[in-house]
Coordinates of C-alpha atoms in Angstrom, one line a residue:
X1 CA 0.0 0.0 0.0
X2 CA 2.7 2.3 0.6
X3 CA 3.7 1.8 -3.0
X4 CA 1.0 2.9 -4.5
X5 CA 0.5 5.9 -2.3
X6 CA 4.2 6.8 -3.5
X7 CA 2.9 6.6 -7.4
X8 CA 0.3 8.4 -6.8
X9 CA 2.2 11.5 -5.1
X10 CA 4.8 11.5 -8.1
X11 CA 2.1 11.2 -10.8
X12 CA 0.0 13.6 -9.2
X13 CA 3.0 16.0 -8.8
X14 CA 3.8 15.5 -12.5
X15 CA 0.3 16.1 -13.8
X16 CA 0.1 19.3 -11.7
X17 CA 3.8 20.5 -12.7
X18 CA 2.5 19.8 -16.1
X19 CA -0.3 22.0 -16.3
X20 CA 1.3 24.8 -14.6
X21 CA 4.2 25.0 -17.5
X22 CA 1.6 24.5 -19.7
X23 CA -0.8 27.6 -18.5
X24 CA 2.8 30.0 -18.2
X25 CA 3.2 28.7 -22.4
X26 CA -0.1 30.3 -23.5
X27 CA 1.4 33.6 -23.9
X28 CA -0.3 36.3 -25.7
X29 CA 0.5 36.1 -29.4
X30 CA 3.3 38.7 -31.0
X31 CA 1.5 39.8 -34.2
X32 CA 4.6 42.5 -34.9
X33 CA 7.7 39.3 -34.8
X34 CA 5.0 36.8 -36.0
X35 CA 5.0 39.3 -39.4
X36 CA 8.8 40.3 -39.2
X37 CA 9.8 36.4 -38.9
X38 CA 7.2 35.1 -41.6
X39 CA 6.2 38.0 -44.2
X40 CA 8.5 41.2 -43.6
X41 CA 10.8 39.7 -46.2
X42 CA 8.0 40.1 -49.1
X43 CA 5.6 42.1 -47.5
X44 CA 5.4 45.9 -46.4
X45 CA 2.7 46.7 -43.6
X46 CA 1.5 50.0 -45.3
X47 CA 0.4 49.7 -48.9
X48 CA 3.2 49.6 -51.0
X49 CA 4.5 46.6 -52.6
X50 CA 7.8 44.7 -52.2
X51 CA 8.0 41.5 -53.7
X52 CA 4.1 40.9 -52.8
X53 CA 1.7 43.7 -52.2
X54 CA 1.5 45.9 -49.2
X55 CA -0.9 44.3 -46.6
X56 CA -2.4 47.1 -45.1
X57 CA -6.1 47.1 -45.9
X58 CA -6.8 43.0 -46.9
X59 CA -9.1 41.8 -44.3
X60 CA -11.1 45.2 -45.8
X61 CA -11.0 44.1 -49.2
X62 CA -11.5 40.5 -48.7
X63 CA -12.2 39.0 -45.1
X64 CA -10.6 37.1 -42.6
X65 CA -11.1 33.3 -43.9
X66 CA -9.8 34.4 -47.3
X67 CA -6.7 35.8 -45.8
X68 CA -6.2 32.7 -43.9
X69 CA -7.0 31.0 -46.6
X70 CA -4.3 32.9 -48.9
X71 CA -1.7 32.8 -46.3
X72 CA -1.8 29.2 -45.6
X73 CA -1.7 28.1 -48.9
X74 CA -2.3 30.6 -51.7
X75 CA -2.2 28.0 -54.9
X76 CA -4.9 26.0 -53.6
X77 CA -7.4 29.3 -53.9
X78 CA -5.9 30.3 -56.9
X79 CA -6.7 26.9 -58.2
X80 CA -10.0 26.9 -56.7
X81 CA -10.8 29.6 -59.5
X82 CA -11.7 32.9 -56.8
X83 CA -11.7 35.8 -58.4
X84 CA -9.6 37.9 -56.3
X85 CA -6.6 35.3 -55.7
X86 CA -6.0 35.0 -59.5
X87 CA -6.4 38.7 -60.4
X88 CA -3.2 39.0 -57.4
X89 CA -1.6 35.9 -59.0
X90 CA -1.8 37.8 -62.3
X91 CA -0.4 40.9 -60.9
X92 CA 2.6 39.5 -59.5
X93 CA 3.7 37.7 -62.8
X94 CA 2.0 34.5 -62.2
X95 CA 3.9 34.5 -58.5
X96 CA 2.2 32.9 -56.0
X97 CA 3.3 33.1 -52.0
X98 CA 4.3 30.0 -50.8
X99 CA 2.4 28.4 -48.1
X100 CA 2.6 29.4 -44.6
X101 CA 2.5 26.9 -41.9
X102 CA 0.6 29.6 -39.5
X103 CA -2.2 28.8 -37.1
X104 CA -5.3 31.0 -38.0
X105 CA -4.9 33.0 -34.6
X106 CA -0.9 33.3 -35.6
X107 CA -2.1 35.1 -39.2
X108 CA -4.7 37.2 -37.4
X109 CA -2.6 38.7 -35.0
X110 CA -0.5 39.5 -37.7
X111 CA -3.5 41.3 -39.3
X112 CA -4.3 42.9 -36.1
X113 CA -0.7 44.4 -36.3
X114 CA -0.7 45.5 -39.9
X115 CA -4.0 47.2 -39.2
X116 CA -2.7 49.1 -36.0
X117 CA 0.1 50.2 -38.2
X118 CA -2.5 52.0 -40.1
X119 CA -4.5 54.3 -37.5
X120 CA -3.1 57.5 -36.5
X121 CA -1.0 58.0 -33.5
X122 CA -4.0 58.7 -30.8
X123 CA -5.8 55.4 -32.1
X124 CA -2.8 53.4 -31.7
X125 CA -2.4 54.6 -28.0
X126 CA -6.0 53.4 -27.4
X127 CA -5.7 50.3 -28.7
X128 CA -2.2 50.1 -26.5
X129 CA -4.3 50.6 -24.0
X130 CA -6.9 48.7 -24.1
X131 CA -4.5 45.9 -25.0
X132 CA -2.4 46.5 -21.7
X133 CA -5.2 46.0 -19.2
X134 CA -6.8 43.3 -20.8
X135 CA -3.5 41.8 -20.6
X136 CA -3.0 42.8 -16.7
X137 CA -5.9 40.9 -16.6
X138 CA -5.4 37.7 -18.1
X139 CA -2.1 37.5 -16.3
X140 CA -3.4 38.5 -13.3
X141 CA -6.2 35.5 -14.2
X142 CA -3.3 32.9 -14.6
X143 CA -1.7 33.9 -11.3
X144 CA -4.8 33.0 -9.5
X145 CA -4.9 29.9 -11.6
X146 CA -1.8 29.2 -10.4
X147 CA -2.2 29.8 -6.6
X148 CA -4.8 27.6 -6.5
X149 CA -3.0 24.6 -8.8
X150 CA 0.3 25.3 -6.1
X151 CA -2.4 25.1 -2.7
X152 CA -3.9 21.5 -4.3
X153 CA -1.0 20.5 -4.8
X154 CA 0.1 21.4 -1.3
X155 CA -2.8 19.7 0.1
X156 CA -2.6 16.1 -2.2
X157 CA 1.0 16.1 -1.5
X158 CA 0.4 16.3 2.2
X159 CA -2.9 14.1 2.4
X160 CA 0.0 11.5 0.7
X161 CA 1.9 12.0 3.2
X162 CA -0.3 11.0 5.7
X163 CA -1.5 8.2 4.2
X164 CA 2.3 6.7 3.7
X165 CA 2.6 7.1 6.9

């Protein structure tokens, strides 16, 4: 019996370390080094084109599943026959971007970033703003997550205890 009360303290202890390195991982998404590390190289933020057009303005023109839909793998819509995606394909010398392996959160907080880019200076305060305190909260969510993960933990580790003994 003792045994088995030491397994379950160490895989108790395990699952509970697990989920608290798995809550601290869940970090808000960059949208500004998500688009240096995967589009800065072709794209521009503003509307002017590089080697593919300037970005500013495409969730406008066109909506969030077709951006997803472009970024992930723009051959496939082209192929597909939309409209838009070959009149862009057509544009840029039969060029089409090569697929992205992004999640569709990781492209839309690149969006979110392109379009703060293009609000004026008092906007983009606001939306700084706004941004901050939502995330004080969240983090301040998380630490109370974690509080109470650390005090069950505490108490299973030293219920175990007692019953080893």
């Amino acid at each position: 019996m003792k045994i088995k009360a030491k397994t379950i303290l160490v895989v108790t202890i395990l699952i509970i370390s697990t989920v608290l390195i798995s809550s601290n991982s869940h970090a808000e998404l960059d949208g500004e080094n998500l688009f240096k590390q995967n589009c800065a190289s072709c794209h521009k933020t503003n509307t002017k084109r590089l080697v593919g057009p300037g970005l500013q303005g495409s969730r406008e023109r066109q909506g969030n599943e077709w951006v997803i839909k472009w970024t992930q793998n723009s051959k496939e819509l082209i192929a597909s026959g939309d409209m838009y995606a070959n009149e862009v394909y057509e544009q840029f010398n039969k060029s089409a971007m090569p697929p992205q392996n992004l999640k569709d959160e990781e492209i839309m907080a690149i969006f979110d970033y392109i379009d703060t880019k293009a609000v004026t200076p008092s906007v983009k305060e606001e939306i700084k703003e706004e941004k901050k305190e939502t995330n004080e909260g969240s983090k301040e969510g998380s630490l109370y997550m974690m509080y109470g993960i650390a005090g069950l933990m505490v108490v299973i580790i030293l219920g175990a205890i007692f019953i080893i003994d």
